[in-house]
mmCIF file of C-alpha atoms in Angstrom:
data_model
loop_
_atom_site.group_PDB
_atom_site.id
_atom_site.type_symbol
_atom_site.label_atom_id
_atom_site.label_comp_id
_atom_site.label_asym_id
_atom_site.label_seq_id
_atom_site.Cartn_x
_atom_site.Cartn_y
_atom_site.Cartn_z
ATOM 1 C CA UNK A 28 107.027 88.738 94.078
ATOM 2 C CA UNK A 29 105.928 87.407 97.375
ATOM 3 C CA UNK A 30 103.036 84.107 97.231
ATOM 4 C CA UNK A 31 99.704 85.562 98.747
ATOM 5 C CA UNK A 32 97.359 83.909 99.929
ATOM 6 C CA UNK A 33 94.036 85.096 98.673
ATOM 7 C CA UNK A 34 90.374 85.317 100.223
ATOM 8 C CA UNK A 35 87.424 87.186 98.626
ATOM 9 C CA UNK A 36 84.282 87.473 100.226
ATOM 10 C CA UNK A 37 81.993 88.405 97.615
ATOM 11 C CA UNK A 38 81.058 90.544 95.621
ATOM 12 C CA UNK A 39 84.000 92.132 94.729
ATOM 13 C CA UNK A 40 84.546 92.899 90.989
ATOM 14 C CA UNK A 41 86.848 90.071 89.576
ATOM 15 C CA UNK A 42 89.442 93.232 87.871
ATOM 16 C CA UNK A 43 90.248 94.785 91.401
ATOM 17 C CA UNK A 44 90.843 91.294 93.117
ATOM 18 C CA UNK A 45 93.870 90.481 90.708
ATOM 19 C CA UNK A 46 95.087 94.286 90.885
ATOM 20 C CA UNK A 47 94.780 94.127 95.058
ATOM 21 C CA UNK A 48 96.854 91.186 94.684
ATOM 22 C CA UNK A 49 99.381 92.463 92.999
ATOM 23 C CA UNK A 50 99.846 94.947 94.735
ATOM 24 C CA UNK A 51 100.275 92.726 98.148
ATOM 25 C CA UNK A 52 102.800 90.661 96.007
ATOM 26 C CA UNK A 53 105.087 93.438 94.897
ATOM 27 C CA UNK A 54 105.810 94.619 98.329
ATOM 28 C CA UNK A 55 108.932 92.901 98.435
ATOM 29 C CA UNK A 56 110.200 95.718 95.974
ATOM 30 C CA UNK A 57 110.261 98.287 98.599
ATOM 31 C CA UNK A 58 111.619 96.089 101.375
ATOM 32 C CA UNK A 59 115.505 95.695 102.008
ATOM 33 C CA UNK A 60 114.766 92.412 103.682
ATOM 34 C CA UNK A 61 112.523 89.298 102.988
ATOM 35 C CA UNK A 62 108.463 89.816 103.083
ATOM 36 C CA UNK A 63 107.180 86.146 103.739
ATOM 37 C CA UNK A 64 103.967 84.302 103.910
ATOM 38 C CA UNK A 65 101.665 87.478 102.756
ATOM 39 C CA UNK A 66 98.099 86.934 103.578
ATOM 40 C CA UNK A 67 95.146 88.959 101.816
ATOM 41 C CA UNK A 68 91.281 89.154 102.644
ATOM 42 C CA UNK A 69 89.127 91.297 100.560
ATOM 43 C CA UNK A 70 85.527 92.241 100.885
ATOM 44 C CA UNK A 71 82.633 94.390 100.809
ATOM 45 C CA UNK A 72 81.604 96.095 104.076
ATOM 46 C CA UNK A 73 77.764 96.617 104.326
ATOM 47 C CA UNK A 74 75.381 97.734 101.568
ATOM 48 C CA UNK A 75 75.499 99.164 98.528
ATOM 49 C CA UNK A 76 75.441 103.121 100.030
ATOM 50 C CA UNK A 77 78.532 101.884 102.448
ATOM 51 C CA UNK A 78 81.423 104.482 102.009
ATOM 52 C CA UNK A 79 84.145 103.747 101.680
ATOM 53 C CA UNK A 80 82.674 100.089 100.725
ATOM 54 C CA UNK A 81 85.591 97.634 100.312
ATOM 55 C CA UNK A 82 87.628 96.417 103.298
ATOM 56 C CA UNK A 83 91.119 94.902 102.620
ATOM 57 C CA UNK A 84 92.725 92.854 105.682
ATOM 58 C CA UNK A 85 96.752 91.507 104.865
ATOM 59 C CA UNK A 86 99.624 90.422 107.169
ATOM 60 C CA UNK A 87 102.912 89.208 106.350
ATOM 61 C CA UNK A 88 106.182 87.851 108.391
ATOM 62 C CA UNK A 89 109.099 90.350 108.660
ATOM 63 C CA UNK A 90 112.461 89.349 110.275
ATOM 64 C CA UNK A 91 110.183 87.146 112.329
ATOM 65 C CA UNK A 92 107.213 89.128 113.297
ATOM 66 C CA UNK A 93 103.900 89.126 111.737
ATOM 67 C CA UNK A 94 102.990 92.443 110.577
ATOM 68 C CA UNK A 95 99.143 93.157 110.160
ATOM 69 C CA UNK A 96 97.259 96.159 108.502
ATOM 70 C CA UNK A 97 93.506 96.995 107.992
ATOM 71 C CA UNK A 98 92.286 99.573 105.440
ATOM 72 C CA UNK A 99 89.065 100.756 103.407
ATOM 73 C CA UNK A 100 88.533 101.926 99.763
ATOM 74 C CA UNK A 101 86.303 103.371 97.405
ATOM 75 C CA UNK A 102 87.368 99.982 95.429
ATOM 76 C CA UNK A 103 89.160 96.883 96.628
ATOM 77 C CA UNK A 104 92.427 98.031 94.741
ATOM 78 C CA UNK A 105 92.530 101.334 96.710
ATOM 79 C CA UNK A 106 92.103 99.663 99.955
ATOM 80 C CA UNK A 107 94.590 97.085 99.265
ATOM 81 C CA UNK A 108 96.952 100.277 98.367
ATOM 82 C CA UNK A 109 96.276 101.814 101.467
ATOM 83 C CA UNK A 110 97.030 98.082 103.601
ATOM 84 C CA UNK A 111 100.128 97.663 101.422
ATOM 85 C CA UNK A 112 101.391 101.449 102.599
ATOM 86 C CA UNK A 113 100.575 100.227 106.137
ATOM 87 C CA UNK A 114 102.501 97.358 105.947
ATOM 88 C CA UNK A 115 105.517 99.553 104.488
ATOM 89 C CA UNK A 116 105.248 101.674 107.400
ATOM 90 C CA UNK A 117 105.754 99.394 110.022
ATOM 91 C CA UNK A 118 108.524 97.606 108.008
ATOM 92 C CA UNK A 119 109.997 100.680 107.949
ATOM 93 C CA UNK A 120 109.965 101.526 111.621
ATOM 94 C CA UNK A 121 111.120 98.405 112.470
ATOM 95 C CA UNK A 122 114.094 98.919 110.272
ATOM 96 C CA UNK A 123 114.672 102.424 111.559
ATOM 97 C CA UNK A 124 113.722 102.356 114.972
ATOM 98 C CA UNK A 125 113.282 99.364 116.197
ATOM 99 C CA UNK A 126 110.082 101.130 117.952
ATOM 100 C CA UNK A 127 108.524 97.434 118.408
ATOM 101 C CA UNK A 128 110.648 97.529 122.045
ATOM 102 C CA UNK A 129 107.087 99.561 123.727
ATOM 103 C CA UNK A 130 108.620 97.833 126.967
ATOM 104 C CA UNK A 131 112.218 99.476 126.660
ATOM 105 C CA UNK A 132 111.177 103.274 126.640
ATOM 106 C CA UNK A 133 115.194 104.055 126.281
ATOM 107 C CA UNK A 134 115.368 102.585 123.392
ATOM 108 C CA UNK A 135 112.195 104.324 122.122
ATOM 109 C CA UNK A 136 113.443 107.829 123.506
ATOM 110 C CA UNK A 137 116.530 107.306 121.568
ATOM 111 C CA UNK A 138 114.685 106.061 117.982
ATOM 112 C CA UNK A 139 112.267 108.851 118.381
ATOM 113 C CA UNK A 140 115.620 111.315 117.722
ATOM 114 C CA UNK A 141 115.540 109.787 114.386
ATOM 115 C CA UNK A 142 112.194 109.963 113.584
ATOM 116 C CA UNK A 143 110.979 113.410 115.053
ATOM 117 C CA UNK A 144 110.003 115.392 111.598
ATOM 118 C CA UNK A 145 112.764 117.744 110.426
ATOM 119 C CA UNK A 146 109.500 120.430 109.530
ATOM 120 C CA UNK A 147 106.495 120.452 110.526
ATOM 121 C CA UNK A 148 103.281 119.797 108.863
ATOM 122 C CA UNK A 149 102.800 122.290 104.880
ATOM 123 C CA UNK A 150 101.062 125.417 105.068
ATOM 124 C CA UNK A 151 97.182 125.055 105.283
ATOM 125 C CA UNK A 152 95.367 126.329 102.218
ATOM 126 C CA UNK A 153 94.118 130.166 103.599
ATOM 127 C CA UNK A 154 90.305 130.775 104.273
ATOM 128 C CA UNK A 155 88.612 132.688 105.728
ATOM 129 C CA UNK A 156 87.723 131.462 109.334
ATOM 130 C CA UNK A 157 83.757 132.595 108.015
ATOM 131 C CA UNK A 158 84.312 129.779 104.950
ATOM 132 C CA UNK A 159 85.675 126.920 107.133
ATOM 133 C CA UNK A 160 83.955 123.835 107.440
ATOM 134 C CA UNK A 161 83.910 121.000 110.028
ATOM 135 C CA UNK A 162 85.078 117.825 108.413
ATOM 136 C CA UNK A 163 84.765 115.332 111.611
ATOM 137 C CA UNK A 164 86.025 111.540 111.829
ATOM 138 C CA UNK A 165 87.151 109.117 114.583
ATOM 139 C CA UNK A 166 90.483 108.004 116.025
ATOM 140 C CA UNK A 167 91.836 105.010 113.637
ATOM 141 C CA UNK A 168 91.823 103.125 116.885
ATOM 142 C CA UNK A 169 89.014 102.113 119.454
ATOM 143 C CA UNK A 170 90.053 100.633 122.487
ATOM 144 C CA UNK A 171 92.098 101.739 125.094
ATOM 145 C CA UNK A 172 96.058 102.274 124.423
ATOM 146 C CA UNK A 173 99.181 102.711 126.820
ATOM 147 C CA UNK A 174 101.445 105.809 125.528
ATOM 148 C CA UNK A 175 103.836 103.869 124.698
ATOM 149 C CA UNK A 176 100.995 101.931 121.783
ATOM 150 C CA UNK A 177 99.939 105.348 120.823
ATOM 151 C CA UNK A 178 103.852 106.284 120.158
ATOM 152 C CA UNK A 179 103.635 103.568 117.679
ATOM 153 C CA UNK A 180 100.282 104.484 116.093
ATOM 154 C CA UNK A 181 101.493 108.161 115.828
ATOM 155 C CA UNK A 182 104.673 107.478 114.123
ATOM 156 C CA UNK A 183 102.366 104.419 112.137
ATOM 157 C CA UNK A 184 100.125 107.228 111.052
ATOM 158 C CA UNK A 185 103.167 109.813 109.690
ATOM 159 C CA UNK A 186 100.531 111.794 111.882
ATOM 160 C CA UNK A 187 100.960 115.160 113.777
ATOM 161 C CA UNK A 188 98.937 113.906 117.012
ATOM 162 C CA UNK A 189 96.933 110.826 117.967
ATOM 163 C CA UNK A 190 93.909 111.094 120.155
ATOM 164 C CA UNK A 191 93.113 107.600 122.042
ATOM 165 C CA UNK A 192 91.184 106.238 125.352
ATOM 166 C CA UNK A 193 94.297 105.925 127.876
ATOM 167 C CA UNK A 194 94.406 102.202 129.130
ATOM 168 C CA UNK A 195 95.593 103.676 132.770
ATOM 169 C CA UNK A 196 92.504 106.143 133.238
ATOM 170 C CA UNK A 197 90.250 105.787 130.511
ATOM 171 C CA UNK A 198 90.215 109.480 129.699
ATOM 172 C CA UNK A 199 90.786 110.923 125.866
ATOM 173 C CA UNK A 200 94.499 111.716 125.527
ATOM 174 C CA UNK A 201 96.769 112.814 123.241
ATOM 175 C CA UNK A 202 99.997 112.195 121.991
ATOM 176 C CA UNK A 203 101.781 114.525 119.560
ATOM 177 C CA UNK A 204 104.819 116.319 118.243
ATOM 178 C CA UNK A 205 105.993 119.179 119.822
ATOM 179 C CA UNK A 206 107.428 122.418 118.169
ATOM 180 C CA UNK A 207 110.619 121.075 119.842
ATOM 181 C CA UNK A 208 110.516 117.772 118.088
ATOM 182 C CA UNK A 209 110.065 115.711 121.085
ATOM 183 C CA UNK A 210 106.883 114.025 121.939
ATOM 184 C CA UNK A 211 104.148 115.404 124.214
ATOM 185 C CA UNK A 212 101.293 113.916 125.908
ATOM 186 C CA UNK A 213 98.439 116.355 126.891
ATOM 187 C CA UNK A 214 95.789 114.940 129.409
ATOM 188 C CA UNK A 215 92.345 116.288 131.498
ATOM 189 C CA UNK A 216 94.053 118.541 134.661
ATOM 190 C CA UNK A 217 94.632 116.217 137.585
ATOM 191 C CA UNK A 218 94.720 113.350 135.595
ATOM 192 C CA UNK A 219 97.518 110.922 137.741
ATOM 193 C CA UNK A 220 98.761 110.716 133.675
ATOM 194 C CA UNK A 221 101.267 113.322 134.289
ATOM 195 C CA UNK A 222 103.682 111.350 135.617
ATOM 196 C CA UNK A 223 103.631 109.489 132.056
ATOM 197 C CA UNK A 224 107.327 110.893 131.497
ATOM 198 C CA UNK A 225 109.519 108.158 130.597
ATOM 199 C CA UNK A 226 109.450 109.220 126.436
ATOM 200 C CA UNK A 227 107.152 112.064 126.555
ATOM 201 C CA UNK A 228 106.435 115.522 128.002
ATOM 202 C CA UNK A 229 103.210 115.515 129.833
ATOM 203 C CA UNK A 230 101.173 118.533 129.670
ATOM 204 C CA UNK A 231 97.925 118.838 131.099
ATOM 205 C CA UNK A 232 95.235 120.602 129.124
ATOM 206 C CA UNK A 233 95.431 124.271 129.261
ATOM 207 C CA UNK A 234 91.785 124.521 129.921
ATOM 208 C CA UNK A 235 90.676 124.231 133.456
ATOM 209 C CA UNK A 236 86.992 123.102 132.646
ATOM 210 C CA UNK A 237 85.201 121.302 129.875
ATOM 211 C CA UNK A 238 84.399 124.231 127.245
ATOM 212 C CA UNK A 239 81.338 124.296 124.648
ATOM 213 C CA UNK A 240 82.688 123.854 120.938
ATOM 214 C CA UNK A 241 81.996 126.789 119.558
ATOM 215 C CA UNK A 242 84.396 128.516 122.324
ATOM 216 C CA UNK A 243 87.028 126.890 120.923
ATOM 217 C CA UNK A 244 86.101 127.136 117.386
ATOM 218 C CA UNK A 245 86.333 131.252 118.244
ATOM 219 C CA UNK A 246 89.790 130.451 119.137
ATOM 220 C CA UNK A 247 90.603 128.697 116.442
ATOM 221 C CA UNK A 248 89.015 131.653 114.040
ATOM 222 C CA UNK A 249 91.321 133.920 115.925
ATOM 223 C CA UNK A 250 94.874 132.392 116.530
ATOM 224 C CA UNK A 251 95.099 129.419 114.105
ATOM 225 C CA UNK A 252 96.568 126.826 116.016
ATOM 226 C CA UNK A 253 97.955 123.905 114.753
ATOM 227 C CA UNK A 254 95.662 121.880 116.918
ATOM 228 C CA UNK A 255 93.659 122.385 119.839
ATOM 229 C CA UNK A 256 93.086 119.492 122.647
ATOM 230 C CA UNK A 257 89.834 120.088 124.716
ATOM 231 C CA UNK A 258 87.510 118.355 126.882
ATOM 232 C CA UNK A 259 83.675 119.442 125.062
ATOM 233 C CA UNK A 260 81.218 120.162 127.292
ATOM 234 C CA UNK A 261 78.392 118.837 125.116
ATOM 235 C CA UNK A 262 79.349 115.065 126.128
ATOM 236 C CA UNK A 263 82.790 115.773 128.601
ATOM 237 C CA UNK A 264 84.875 113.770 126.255
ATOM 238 C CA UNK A 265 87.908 114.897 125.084
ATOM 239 C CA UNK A 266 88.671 115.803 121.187
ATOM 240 C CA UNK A 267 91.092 117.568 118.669
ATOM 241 C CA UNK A 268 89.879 120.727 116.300
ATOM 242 C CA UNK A 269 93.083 121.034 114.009
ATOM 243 C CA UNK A 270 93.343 123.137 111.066
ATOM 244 C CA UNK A 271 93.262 120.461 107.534
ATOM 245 C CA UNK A 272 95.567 121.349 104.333
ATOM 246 C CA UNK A 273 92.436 122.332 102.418
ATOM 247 C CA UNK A 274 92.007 125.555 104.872
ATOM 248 C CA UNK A 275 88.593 123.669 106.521
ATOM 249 C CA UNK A 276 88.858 122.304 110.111
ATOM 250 C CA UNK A 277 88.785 118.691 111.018
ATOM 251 C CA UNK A 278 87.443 117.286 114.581
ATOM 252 C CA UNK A 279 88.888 114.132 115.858
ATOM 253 C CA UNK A 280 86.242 112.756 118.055
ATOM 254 C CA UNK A 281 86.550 109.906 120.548
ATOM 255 C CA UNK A 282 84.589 106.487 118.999
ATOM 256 C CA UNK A 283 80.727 106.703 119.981
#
C-alpha cells in the first residue's frame, strides 16, 4: 500500500477518516506502475445542511508527474472514492494516451483513435416528455479552458460532452463526441473559434440567435436528441439540455 499523508480538518467522523485512507493507500493495486508520495486532505464543506458535505483533496506522483483530484461526498469515504477514481483516470490516460502532450495536438489526434468510445452512451430510461424533469448542475470546471484542456477533462470525465468558458473568446463552448467517433467542438456563429481544427471538428451552433428554453425543451420533447448546445436567451450564455439515463433531462449551465 502506498504511505499517505493524512490531514483532517474537523469534524469528520473518526470511522470514515481511516476508511478514506485506505482507500488512497490501495491505489497502487490498480496501477501497473509505482503510485508515490500520496497526499490526502479531508474535510467538511460548510454547515450542517451542506450537500454533498465532505470534501476530499489527494495527489500523488506518477512516472514523475503529480497527479491531483478534487471530489465531494455524502461522507468522507465516498468522496475519497470518488478522488481515488479520479486519480485512476488520469493514470490511466497517461498510460494509454499519453494525452498530457495538450501542446503536441498530433499526438493527441492520434491517442484520441484509441480512446473514442466503441458505443455510445446506454439507452435512456423511456418517459414521457410530459413526466420529465429538469435536473440542472454546473460544469466540473470554472475558469476558462483551451480545447485542447477541455479534451483532457472530457476524456477525464468518461463524459459524452464538456461545456467550458473558452480561454480564446470567453464564450460557452463545447467539446464532445461525435456519432463518427471523432471529437467536435460546437461554438456561438461567428465565433473566430472555428478555426479550432487541429484535433477537433468545429461546428458552429445550429441556431442563428439566442433561443428561450422552453423552445428548445419543445425540441427536445419532440426529437430526443442526445444533447442539445444553445445559447438561452434568458441570460445569452450558452448551455447543454441532454437527455439523463433515468429518462429526466439534465441542464449543464455555465458557473454563476
Amino acid at each position: 500500500m502506498i504511505e499517505v499523508e493524512l490531514t483532517v480538518i474537523a469534524p469528520v467522523p473518526r470511522a470514515q477518516i481511516e476508511s478514506a485512507r485506505l482507500r488512497i493507500a490501495s491505489l497502487d493495486r490498480f496501477a501497473r506502475e509505482p503510485l508515490l508520495g500520496a497526499r490526502l486532505t479531508l474535510r467538511r464543506d460548510g454547515g450542517p445542511r451542506a450537500r454533498p458535505p465532505y470534501v476530499a483533496d489527494a495527489d500523488v506522483r506518477f512516472n514523475g508527474r503529480v497527479l491531483a483530484a478534487h471530489a465531494a461526498g455524502r461522507t468522507a469515504a465516498e468522496a475519497a472514492d470518488a478522488v481515488a477514481e479520479a486519480l485512476l483516470r488520469q493514470v490511466r490516460r497517461i498510460v494509454g494516451a499519453d494525452v498530457a502532450l495538450r501542446n503536441e495536438p498530433r499526438a493527441i489526434r492520434a491517442a484520441l483513435d484509441t480512446l473514442a468510445p466503441e458505443n455510445g452512451p446506454s439507452p435512456a430510461r423511456r418517459k414521457p416528455p410530459e413526466q420529465r424533469a429538469i435536473v440542472r448542475r454546473r460544469p466540473y470546471v470554472d475558469w476558462p479552458q483551451s480545447t485542447l484542456e477541455a479534451i483532457d477533462d472530457l476524456l477525464g470525465e468518461e463524459a459524452q460532452f464538456h461545456l467550458f468558458r473558452h480561454v480564446r473568446t470567453g464564450e460557452d463552448t463545447v467539446v464532445h463526441w461525435r456519432d463518427d467517433r471523432r471529437l467536435g467542438l460546437l461554438f456561438p456563429p461567428g465565433s473566430p473559434l472555428a478555426d479550432e481544427d487541429d484535433v477537433v471538428v468545429p461546428k458552429e451552433s445550429r441556431y442563428s440567435e439566442p433561443l428561450p428554453f422552453a423552445a428548445i425543451r419543445a425540441e427536445m420533447d419532440m426529437v430526443n436528441h442526445r444533447f442539445v448546445y444553445f445559447v438561452d436567451a434568458a441570460d445569452v450564455r450558452g448551455k447543454v439540455l441532454y437527455l439523463r439515463q433515468d429518462g429526466d433531462y439534465g441542464l449543464v449551465e455555465p458557473p454563476l
